[in-house]
Amino acid sequence: QVQLAESGGGSVQAGGSLRLSCETSGYTLCMGWFRQAPGKEREGVAIIRGDGTTTYADFVRGRFTISKDKAKNNLLLQMNSLEPEDTARYYCAADHRGSWWCSPNQNFEYWGQGTQVTVSS
């Protein structure tokens, strides 16, 4: 069983930065960040595979960076140049399936409770 716990959300002004962290128990080959805004469907933000390769959603446009802190077994998401459209609840997710499957479009097996990100204009 994999358990995930997000932290680092908050309220910032447009153009600001936030760093999300996901504390992880257990090992998985695929991890990612997703988000869901009120009234909208959940969407993938970024994923990182066991080999370290990453994939980002088009709307990230170079503003976000997904990474792993291997020493702490945490998944990170550095978000810069935040826009009001980035306001959403952000979720950490993980799955045992490998690189061939790992994509922001997939439905992951394990999910955290989420952390709220609010960007004001």
Coordinates of N, CA and C in Angstrom, one line a residue, residues 28-102:
T28 N 7.2 3.4 -6.0 CA 6.4 3.2 -7.3 C 7.3 3.7 -8.5
L29 N 6.9 3.2 -9.6 CA 7.7 3.5 -10.8 C 7.2 4.8 -11.5
C30 N 6.0 5.2 -11.2 CA 5.4 6.4 -11.9 C 4.8 7.3 -10.8
M31 N 5.1 8.6 -10.9 CA 4.5 9.5 -9.9 C 4.1 10.8 -10.7
G32 N 3.2 11.5 -10.2 CA 2.8 12.7 -10.9 C 2.0 13.6 -10.0
W33 N 1.8 14.8 -10.6 CA 0.9 15.9 -10.0 C -0.3 16.1 -10.9
F34 N -1.4 16.2 -10.3 CA -2.7 16.5 -11.0 C -3.3 17.7 -10.3
R35 N -4.3 18.3 -11.0 CA -5.0 19.4 -10.4 C -6.5 19.3 -10.8
Q36 N -7.3 19.9 -9.9 CA -8.7 20.0 -10.3 C -9.3 21.4 -9.7
A37 N -9.8 22.2 -10.7 CA -10.4 23.4 -10.3 C -11.9 23.2 -10.1
P38 N -12.5 24.1 -9.4 CA -14.0 24.0 -9.2 C -14.7 24.0 -10.5
G39 N -15.6 23.0 -10.7 CA -16.4 22.9 -11.9 C -15.7 22.4 -13.1
K40 N -14.4 21.9 -12.9 CA -13.6 21.4 -14.0 C -13.2 20.0 -13.7
E41 N -12.8 19.3 -14.8 CA -12.3 17.9 -14.6 C -10.9 18.0 -14.2
R42 N -10.5 16.9 -13.5 CA -9.1 16.8 -13.1 C -8.2 16.7 -14.3
E43 N -7.0 17.3 -14.2 CA -6.1 17.2 -15.4 C -4.7 17.0 -14.9
G44 N -3.9 16.3 -15.7 CA -2.6 16.0 -15.3 C -1.7 17.2 -15.5
V45 N -0.8 17.4 -14.6 CA 0.1 18.6 -14.6 C 1.5 18.1 -15.1
A46 N 2.0 17.1 -14.4 CA 3.4 16.6 -14.8 C 3.6 15.2 -14.2
I47 N 4.4 14.4 -14.8 CA 4.7 13.1 -14.3 C 6.2 12.8 -14.4
I48 N 6.7 12.0 -13.5 CA 8.1 11.6 -13.5 C 8.2 10.0 -13.5
R49 N 8.9 9.4 -14.3 CA 9.0 8.0 -14.4 C 10.2 7.5 -13.6
G50 N 10.2 6.2 -13.4 CA 11.3 5.6 -12.6 C 12.7 5.9 -13.1
D51 N 12.8 6.1 -14.5 CA 14.1 6.4 -15.1 C 14.4 7.9 -15.0
G52 N 13.6 8.7 -14.4 CA 13.8 10.1 -14.3 C 13.3 11.0 -15.4
T53 N 12.8 10.4 -16.4 CA 12.2 11.2 -17.5 C 10.9 11.8 -17.1
T54 N 10.6 12.9 -17.6 CA 9.4 13.7 -17.2 C 8.5 14.1 -18.4
T55 N 7.2 14.3 -18.2 CA 6.3 14.8 -19.2 C 5.5 15.9 -18.5
Y56 N 5.3 17.0 -19.2 CA 4.5 18.1 -18.7 C 3.2 18.3 -19.6
A57 N 2.2 18.8 -19.0 CA 1.0 19.3 -19.7 C 1.4 20.5 -20.5
D58 N 0.8 20.7 -21.6 CA 1.1 21.9 -22.5 C 1.0 23.2 -21.7
F59 N 0.0 23.3 -20.8 CA -0.3 24.6 -20.2 C 0.8 25.0 -19.2
V60 N 1.7 24.0 -18.8 CA 2.8 24.3 -17.9 C 3.8 25.3 -18.6
R61 N 4.1 25.1 -19.8 CA 4.9 26.1 -20.6 C 6.2 26.5 -20.0
G62 N 6.9 25.5 -19.4 CA 8.2 25.7 -18.8 C 8.1 26.4 -17.4
R63 N 7.0 26.6 -16.8 CA 6.9 27.3 -15.6 C 7.0 26.3 -14.4
F64 N 6.7 25.1 -14.5 CA 6.8 24.1 -13.4 C 7.9 23.1 -13.6
T65 N 8.4 22.6 -12.5 CA 9.4 21.5 -12.6 C 9.0 20.4 -11.6
I66 N 8.9 19.2 -12.1 CA 8.7 18.1 -11.2 C 10.0 17.4 -10.9
S67 N 10.2 16.9 -9.7 CA 11.4 16.2 -9.3 C 11.2 15.4 -8.1
K68 N 12.2 14.6 -7.8 CA 12.1 13.7 -6.6 C 13.3 14.1 -5.7
D69 N 12.9 14.2 -4.4 CA 14.0 14.3 -3.4 C 14.2 12.9 -2.8
K70 N 15.1 12.2 -3.4 CA 15.3 10.8 -3.1 C 15.7 10.5 -1.6
A71 N 16.4 11.5 -1.0 CA 16.8 11.3 0.3 C 15.6 11.3 1.3
K72 N 14.6 12.1 0.9 CA 13.4 12.1 1.8 C 12.2 11.3 1.2
N73 N 12.5 10.7 0.0 CA 11.4 10.0 -0.7 C 10.2 10.9 -0.9
N74 N 10.4 12.1 -1.3 CA 9.4 13.1 -1.6 C 9.3 13.4 -3.1
L75 N 8.1 13.7 -3.5 CA 7.9 14.2 -4.9 C 7.7 15.7 -4.8
L76 N 8.3 16.4 -5.6 CA 8.2 17.9 -5.5 C 7.6 18.5 -6.8
L77 N 7.0 19.6 -6.7 CA 6.6 20.4 -7.9 C 6.9 21.9 -7.6
Q78 N 7.9 22.4 -8.3 CA 8.2 23.8 -8.2 C 7.4 24.5 -9.2
M79 N 6.6 25.5 -8.8 CA 5.7 26.2 -9.7 C 6.1 27.7 -9.7
N80 N 6.5 28.2 -10.8 CA 6.9 29.6 -10.9 C 6.0 30.3 -11.9
S81 N 6.0 31.6 -11.9 CA 5.2 32.4 -12.8 C 3.7 32.0 -12.7
L82 N 3.2 31.8 -11.5 CA 1.9 31.4 -11.4 C 0.8 32.3 -11.9
E83 N -0.2 31.8 -12.5 CA -1.3 32.6 -13.1 C -2.6 32.3 -12.3
P84 N -3.6 33.2 -12.4 CA -4.9 32.9 -11.7 C -5.5 31.6 -12.3
E85 N -5.2 31.2 -13.5 CA -5.7 30.0 -14.1 C -5.1 28.7 -13.4
D86 N -4.1 28.9 -12.7 CA -3.5 27.8 -12.0 C -4.2 27.5 -10.7
T87 N -5.1 28.3 -10.3 CA -5.9 28.0 -9.1 C -6.6 26.7 -9.1
A88 N -6.3 25.8 -8.2 CA -6.9 24.5 -8.2 C -6.5 23.7 -6.9
R89 N -7.0 22.6 -6.7 CA -6.5 21.7 -5.7 C -5.6 20.8 -6.4
Y90 N -4.4 20.7 -5.9 CA -3.3 19.9 -6.5 C -3.1 18.5 -5.8
Y91 N -3.1 17.5 -6.5 CA -3.0 16.1 -6.0 C -1.7 15.4 -6.4
C92 N -1.1 14.7 -5.5 CA 0.0 13.8 -5.8 C -0.6 12.4 -6.1
A93 N 0.0 11.7 -7.1 CA -0.5 10.4 -7.4 C 0.7 9.5 -7.8
A94 N 0.5 8.2 -7.6 CA 1.5 7.2 -7.8 C 0.9 6.0 -8.4
D95 N 1.8 5.2 -9.1 CA 1.3 3.9 -9.7 C 2.5 3.0 -9.9
H96 N 2.3 1.7 -9.8 CA 3.3 0.7 -9.9 C 3.7 0.5 -11.4
R97 N 2.9 0.8 -12.3 CA 3.2 0.6 -13.7 C 4.3 1.4 -14.2
G98 N 5.0 0.9 -15.2 CA 6.3 1.4 -15.6 C 6.2 2.6 -16.6
S99 N 7.4 2.8 -17.2 CA 7.5 4.0 -18.1 C 6.6 3.9 -19.3
W100 N 6.4 2.7 -19.8 CA 5.5 2.5 -21.0 C 4.1 3.1 -20.7
W101 N 3.7 3.1 -19.5 CA 2.3 3.4 -19.1 C 2.3 4.9 -18.6
C102 N 3.3 5.3 -18.0 CA 3.3 6.6 -17.2 C 3.1 7.8 -18.1

